[in-house]
PDB file of C-alpha atoms in Angstrom:
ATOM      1  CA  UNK A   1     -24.275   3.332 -20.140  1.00 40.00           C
ATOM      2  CA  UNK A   2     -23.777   0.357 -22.196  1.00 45.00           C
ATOM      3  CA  UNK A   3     -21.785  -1.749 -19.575  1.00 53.00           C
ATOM      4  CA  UNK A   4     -24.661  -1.759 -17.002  1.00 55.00           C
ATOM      5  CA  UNK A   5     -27.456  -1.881 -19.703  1.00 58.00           C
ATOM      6  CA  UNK A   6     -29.139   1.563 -17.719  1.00 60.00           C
ATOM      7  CA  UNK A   7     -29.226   4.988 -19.482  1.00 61.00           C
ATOM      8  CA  UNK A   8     -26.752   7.649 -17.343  1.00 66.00           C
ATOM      9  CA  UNK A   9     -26.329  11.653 -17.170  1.00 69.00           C
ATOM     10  CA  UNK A  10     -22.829  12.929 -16.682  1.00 70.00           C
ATOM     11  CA  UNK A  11     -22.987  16.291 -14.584  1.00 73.00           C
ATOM     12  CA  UNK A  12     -19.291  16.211 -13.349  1.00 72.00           C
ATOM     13  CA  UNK A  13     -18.118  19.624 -15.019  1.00 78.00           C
ATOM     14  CA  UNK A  14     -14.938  19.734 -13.481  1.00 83.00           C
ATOM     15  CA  UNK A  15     -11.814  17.573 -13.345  1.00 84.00           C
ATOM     16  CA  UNK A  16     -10.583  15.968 -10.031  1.00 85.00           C
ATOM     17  CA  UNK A  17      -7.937  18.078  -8.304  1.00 89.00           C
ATOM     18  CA  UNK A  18      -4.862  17.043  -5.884  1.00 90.00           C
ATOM     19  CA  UNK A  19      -2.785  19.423  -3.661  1.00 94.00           C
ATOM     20  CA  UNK A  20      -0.401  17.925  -2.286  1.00 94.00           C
ATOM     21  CA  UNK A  21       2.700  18.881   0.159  1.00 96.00           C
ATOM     22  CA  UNK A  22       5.505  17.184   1.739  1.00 96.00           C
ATOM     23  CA  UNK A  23       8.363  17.957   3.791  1.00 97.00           C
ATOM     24  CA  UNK A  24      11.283  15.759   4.699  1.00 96.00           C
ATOM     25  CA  UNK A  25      14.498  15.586   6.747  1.00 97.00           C
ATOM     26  CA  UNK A  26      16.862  12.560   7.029  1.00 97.00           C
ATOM     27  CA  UNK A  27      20.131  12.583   8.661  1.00 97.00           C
ATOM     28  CA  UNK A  28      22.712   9.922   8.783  1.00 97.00           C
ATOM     29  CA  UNK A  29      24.506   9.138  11.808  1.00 96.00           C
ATOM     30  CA  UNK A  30      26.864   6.511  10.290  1.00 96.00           C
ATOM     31  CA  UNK A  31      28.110   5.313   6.865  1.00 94.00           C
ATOM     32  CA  UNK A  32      25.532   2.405   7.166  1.00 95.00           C
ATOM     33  CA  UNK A  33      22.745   4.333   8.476  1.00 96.00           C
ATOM     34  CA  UNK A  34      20.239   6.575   7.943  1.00 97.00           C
ATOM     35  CA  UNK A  35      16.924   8.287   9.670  1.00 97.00           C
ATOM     36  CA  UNK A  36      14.004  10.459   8.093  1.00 97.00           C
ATOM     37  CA  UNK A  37      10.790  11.632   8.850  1.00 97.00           C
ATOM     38  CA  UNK A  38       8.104  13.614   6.002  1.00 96.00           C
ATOM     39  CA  UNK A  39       5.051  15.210   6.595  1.00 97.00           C
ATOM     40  CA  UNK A  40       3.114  15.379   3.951  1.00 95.00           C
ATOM     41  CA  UNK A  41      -0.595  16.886   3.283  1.00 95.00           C
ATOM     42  CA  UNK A  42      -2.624  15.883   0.383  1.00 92.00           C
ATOM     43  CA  UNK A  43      -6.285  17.899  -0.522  1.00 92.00           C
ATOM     44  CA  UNK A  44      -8.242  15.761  -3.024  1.00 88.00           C
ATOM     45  CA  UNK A  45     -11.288  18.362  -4.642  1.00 89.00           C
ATOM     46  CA  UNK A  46     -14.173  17.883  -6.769  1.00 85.00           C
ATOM     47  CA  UNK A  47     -14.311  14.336  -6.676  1.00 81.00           C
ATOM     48  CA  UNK A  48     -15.595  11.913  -9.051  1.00 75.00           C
ATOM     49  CA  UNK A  49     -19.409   9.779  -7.758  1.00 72.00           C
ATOM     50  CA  UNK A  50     -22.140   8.342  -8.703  1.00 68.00           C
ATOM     51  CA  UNK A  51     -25.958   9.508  -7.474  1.00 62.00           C
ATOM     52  CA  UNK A  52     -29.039   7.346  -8.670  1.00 56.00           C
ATOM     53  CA  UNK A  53     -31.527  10.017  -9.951  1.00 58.00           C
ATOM     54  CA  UNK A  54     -34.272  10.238  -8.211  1.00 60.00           C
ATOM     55  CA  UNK A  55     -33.036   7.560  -5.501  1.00 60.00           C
ATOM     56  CA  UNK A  56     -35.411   4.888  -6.786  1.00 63.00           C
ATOM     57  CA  UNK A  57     -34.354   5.066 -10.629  1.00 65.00           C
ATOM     58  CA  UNK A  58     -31.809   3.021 -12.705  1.00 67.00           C
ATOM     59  CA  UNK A  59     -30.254   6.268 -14.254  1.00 69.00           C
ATOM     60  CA  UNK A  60     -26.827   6.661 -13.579  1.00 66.00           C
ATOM     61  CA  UNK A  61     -25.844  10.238 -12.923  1.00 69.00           C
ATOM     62  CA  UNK A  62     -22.211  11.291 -12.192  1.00 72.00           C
ATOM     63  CA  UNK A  63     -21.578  14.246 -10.300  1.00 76.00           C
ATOM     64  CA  UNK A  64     -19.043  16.052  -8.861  1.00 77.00           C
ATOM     65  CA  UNK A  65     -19.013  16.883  -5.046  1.00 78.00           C
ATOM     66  CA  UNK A  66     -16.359  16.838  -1.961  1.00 81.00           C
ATOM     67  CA  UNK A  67     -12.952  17.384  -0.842  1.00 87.00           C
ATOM     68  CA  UNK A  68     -11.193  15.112   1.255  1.00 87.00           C
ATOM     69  CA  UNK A  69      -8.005  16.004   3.153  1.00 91.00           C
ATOM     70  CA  UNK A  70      -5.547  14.145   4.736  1.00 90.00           C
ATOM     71  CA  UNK A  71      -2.604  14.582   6.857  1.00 94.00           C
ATOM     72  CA  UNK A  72       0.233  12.568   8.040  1.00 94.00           C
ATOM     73  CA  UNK A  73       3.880  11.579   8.714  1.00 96.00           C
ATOM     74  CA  UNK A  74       6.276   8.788   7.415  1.00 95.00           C
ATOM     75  CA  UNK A  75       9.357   7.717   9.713  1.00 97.00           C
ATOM     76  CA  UNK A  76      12.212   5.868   8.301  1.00 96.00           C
ATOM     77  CA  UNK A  77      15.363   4.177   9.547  1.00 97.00           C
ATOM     78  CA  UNK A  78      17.908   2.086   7.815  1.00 96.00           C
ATOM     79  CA  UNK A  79      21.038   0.241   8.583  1.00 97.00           C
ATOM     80  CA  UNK A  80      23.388  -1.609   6.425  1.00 95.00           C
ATOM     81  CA  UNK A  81      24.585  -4.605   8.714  1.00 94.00           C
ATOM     82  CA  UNK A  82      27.424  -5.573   7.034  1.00 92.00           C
ATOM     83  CA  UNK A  83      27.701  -5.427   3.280  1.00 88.00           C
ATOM     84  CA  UNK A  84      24.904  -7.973   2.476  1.00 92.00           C
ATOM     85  CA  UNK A  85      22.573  -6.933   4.879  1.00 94.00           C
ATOM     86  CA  UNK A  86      20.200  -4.337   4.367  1.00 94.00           C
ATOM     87  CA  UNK A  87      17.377  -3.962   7.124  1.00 96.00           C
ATOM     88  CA  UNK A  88      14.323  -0.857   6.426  1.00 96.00           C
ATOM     89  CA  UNK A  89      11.800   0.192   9.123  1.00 96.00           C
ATOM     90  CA  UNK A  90       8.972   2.804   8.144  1.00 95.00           C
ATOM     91  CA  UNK A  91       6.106   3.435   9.718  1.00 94.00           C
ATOM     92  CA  UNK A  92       3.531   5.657   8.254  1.00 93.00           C
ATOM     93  CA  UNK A  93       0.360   7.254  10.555  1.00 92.00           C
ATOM     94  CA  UNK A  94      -2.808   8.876   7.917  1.00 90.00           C
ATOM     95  CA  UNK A  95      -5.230  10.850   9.416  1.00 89.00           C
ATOM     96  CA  UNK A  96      -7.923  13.397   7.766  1.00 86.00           C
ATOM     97  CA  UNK A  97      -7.199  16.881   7.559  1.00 86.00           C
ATOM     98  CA  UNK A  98      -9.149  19.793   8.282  1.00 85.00           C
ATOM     99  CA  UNK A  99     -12.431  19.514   5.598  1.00 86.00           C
ATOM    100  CA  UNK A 100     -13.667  16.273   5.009  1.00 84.00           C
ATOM    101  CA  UNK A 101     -17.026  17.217   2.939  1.00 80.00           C
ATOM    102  CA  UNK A 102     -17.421  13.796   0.877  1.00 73.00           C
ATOM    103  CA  UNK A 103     -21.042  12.409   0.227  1.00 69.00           C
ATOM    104  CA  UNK A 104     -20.095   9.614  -1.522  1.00 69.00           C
ATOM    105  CA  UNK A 105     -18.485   5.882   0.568  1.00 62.00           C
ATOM    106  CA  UNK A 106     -15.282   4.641  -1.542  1.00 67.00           C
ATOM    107  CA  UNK A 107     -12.779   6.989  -0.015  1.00 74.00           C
ATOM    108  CA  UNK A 108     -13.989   7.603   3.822  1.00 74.00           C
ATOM    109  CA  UNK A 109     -15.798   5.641   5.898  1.00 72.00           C
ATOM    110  CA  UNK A 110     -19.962   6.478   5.766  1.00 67.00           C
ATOM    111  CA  UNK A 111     -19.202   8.741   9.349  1.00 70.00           C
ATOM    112  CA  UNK A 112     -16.210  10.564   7.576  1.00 71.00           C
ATOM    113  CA  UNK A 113     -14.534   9.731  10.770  1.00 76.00           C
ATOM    114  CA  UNK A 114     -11.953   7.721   8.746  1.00 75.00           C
ATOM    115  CA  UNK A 115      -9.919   7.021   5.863  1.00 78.00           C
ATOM    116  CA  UNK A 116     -11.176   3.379   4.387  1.00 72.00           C
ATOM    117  CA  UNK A 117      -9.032   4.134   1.580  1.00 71.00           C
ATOM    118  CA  UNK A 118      -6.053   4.291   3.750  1.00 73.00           C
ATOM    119  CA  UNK A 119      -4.956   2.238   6.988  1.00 78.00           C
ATOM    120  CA  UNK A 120      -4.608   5.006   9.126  1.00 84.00           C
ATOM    121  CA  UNK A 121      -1.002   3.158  10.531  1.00 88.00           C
ATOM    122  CA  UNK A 122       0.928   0.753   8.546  1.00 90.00           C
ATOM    123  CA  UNK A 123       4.639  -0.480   9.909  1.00 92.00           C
ATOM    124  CA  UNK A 124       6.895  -1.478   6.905  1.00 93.00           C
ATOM    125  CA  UNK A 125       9.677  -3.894   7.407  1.00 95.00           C
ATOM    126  CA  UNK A 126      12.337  -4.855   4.672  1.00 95.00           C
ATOM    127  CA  UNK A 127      15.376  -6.976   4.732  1.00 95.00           C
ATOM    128  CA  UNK A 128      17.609  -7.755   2.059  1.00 94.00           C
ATOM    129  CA  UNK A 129      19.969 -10.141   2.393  1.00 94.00           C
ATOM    130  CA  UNK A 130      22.766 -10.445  -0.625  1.00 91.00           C
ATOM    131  CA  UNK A 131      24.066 -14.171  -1.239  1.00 91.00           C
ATOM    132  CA  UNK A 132      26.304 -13.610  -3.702  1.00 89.00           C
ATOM    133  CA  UNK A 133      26.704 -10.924  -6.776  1.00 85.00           C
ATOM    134  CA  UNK A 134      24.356 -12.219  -8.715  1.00 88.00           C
ATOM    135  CA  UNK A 135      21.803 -13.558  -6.088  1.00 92.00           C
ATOM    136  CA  UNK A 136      20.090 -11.821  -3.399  1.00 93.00           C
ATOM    137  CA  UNK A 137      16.664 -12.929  -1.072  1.00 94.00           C
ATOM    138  CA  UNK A 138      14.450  -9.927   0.068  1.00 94.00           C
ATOM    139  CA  UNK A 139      11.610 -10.239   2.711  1.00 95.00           C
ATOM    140  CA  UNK A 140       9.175  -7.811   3.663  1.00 93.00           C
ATOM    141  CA  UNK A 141       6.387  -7.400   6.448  1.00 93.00           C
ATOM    142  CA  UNK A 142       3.333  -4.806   5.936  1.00 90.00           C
ATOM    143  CA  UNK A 143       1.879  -4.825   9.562  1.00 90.00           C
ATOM    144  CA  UNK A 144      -1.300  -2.845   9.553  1.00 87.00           C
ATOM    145  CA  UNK A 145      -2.892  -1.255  12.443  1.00 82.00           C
ATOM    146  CA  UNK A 146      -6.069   0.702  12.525  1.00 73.00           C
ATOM    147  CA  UNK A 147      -7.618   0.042   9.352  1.00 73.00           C
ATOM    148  CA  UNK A 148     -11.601   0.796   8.970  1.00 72.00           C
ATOM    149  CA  UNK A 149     -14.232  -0.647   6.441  1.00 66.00           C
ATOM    150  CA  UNK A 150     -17.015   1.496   4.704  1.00 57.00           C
ATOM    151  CA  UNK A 151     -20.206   0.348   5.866  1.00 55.00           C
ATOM    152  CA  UNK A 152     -21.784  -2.093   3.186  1.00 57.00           C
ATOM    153  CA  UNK A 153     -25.233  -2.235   3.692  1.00 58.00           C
ATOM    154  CA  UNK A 154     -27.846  -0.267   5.646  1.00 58.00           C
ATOM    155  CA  UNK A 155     -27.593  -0.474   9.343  1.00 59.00           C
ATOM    156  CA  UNK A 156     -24.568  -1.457   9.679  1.00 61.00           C
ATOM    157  CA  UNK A 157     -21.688   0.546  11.318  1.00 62.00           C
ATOM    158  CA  UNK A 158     -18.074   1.172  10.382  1.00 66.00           C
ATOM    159  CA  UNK A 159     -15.967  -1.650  11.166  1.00 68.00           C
ATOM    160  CA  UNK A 160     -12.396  -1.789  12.771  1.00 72.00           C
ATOM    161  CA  UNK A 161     -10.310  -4.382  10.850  1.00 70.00           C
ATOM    162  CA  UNK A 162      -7.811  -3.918  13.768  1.00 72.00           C
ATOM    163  CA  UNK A 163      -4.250  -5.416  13.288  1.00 80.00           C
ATOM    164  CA  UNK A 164      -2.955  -7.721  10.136  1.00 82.00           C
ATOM    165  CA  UNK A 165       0.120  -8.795   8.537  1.00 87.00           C
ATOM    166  CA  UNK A 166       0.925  -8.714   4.827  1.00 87.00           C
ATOM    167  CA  UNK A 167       4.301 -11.181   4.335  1.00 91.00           C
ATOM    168  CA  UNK A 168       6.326 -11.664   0.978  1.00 92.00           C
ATOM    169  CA  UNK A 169       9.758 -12.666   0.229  1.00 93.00           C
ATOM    170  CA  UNK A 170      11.834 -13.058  -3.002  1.00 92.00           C
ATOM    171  CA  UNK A 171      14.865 -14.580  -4.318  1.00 93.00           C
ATOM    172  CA  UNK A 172      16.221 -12.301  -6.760  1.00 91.00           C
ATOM    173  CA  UNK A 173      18.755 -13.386  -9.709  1.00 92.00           C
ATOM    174  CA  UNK A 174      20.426 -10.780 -10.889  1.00 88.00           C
ATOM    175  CA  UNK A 175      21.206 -11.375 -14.994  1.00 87.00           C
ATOM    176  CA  UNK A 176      24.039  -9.144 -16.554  1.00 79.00           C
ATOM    177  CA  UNK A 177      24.279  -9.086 -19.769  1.00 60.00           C
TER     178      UNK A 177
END
């Protein structure tokens, strides 16, 4: 292991594996409208970590171990205003799924109660406003609820993030040539 300057030993004899599943339904009420809702259901196996071996050594090993599933649901709604107005509202909810067998602390929090590579509720707001044909201003809001943080050193607990915002916004020239 060159980059760390410690020797390693590579026991992960399998590849990674994803499963995934999603259904979806959308309906549109109007010309300038639409609704939708997926469920979806993604099984991630024989995942990728690292193990010091024994505990107290600088040797790198990488194993294989786990399987981490997750469940959840996306709900969408979007209206054209008039015909320079687009507004989006999606809100998605992640939860874990039936195994969660996962030793290692990138993907789950150290309990395995929850995702801490997913906010388990995000609320995703676009609007798109077109100035003229070549210019158009976008702005977007990713409002996160519920997101947890892996522990990060010994004795402490899992931490609740709790709400934040995420805010961007463009101006967008379009160039035809």
């Amino acid at each position: 292991n060159f980059a760390f300057g410690n020797p390693n030993q590579v026991d992960a004899d399998k590849l990674e594996r994803l499963y995934s599943m999603e259904l979806e339904a959308s309906y549109q009420p109007t010309e300038n409208s639409s609704i939708g809702m997926n469920v979806f259901y993604n099984s991630l196996q024989d995942l990728f970590g690292d193990s010091l071996m024994p505990p107290d050594s600088n040797i790198f090993r990488l194993i294989n171990h786990g399987r981490v599933d997750y469940v959840g649901f996306e709900a969408i709604a979007s209206a054209n205003l008039n015909r320079q107005v687009l507004v989006r509202v999606i809100h998605q909810h992640v939860q874990f799924g039936s195994v969660v067998d996962y030793i290692f602390d990138f993907l789950t929090t150290v309990d395995n109660k929850h995702p801490s590579n997913y906010p388990e509720d995000v609320t995703k707001i676009l609007g798109d406003v077109r100035i003229n044909k070549n210019l158009s201003m976008n702005a977007n809001a990713n409002l996160v609820w519920n997101n947890f943080s892996r522990k990060i050193s010994e004795g402490m607990d899992t931490n609740e993030t709790g709400f934040y915002a995420l805010l961007n916004a463009n101006l967008v020239w379009e160039v035809n040539s």
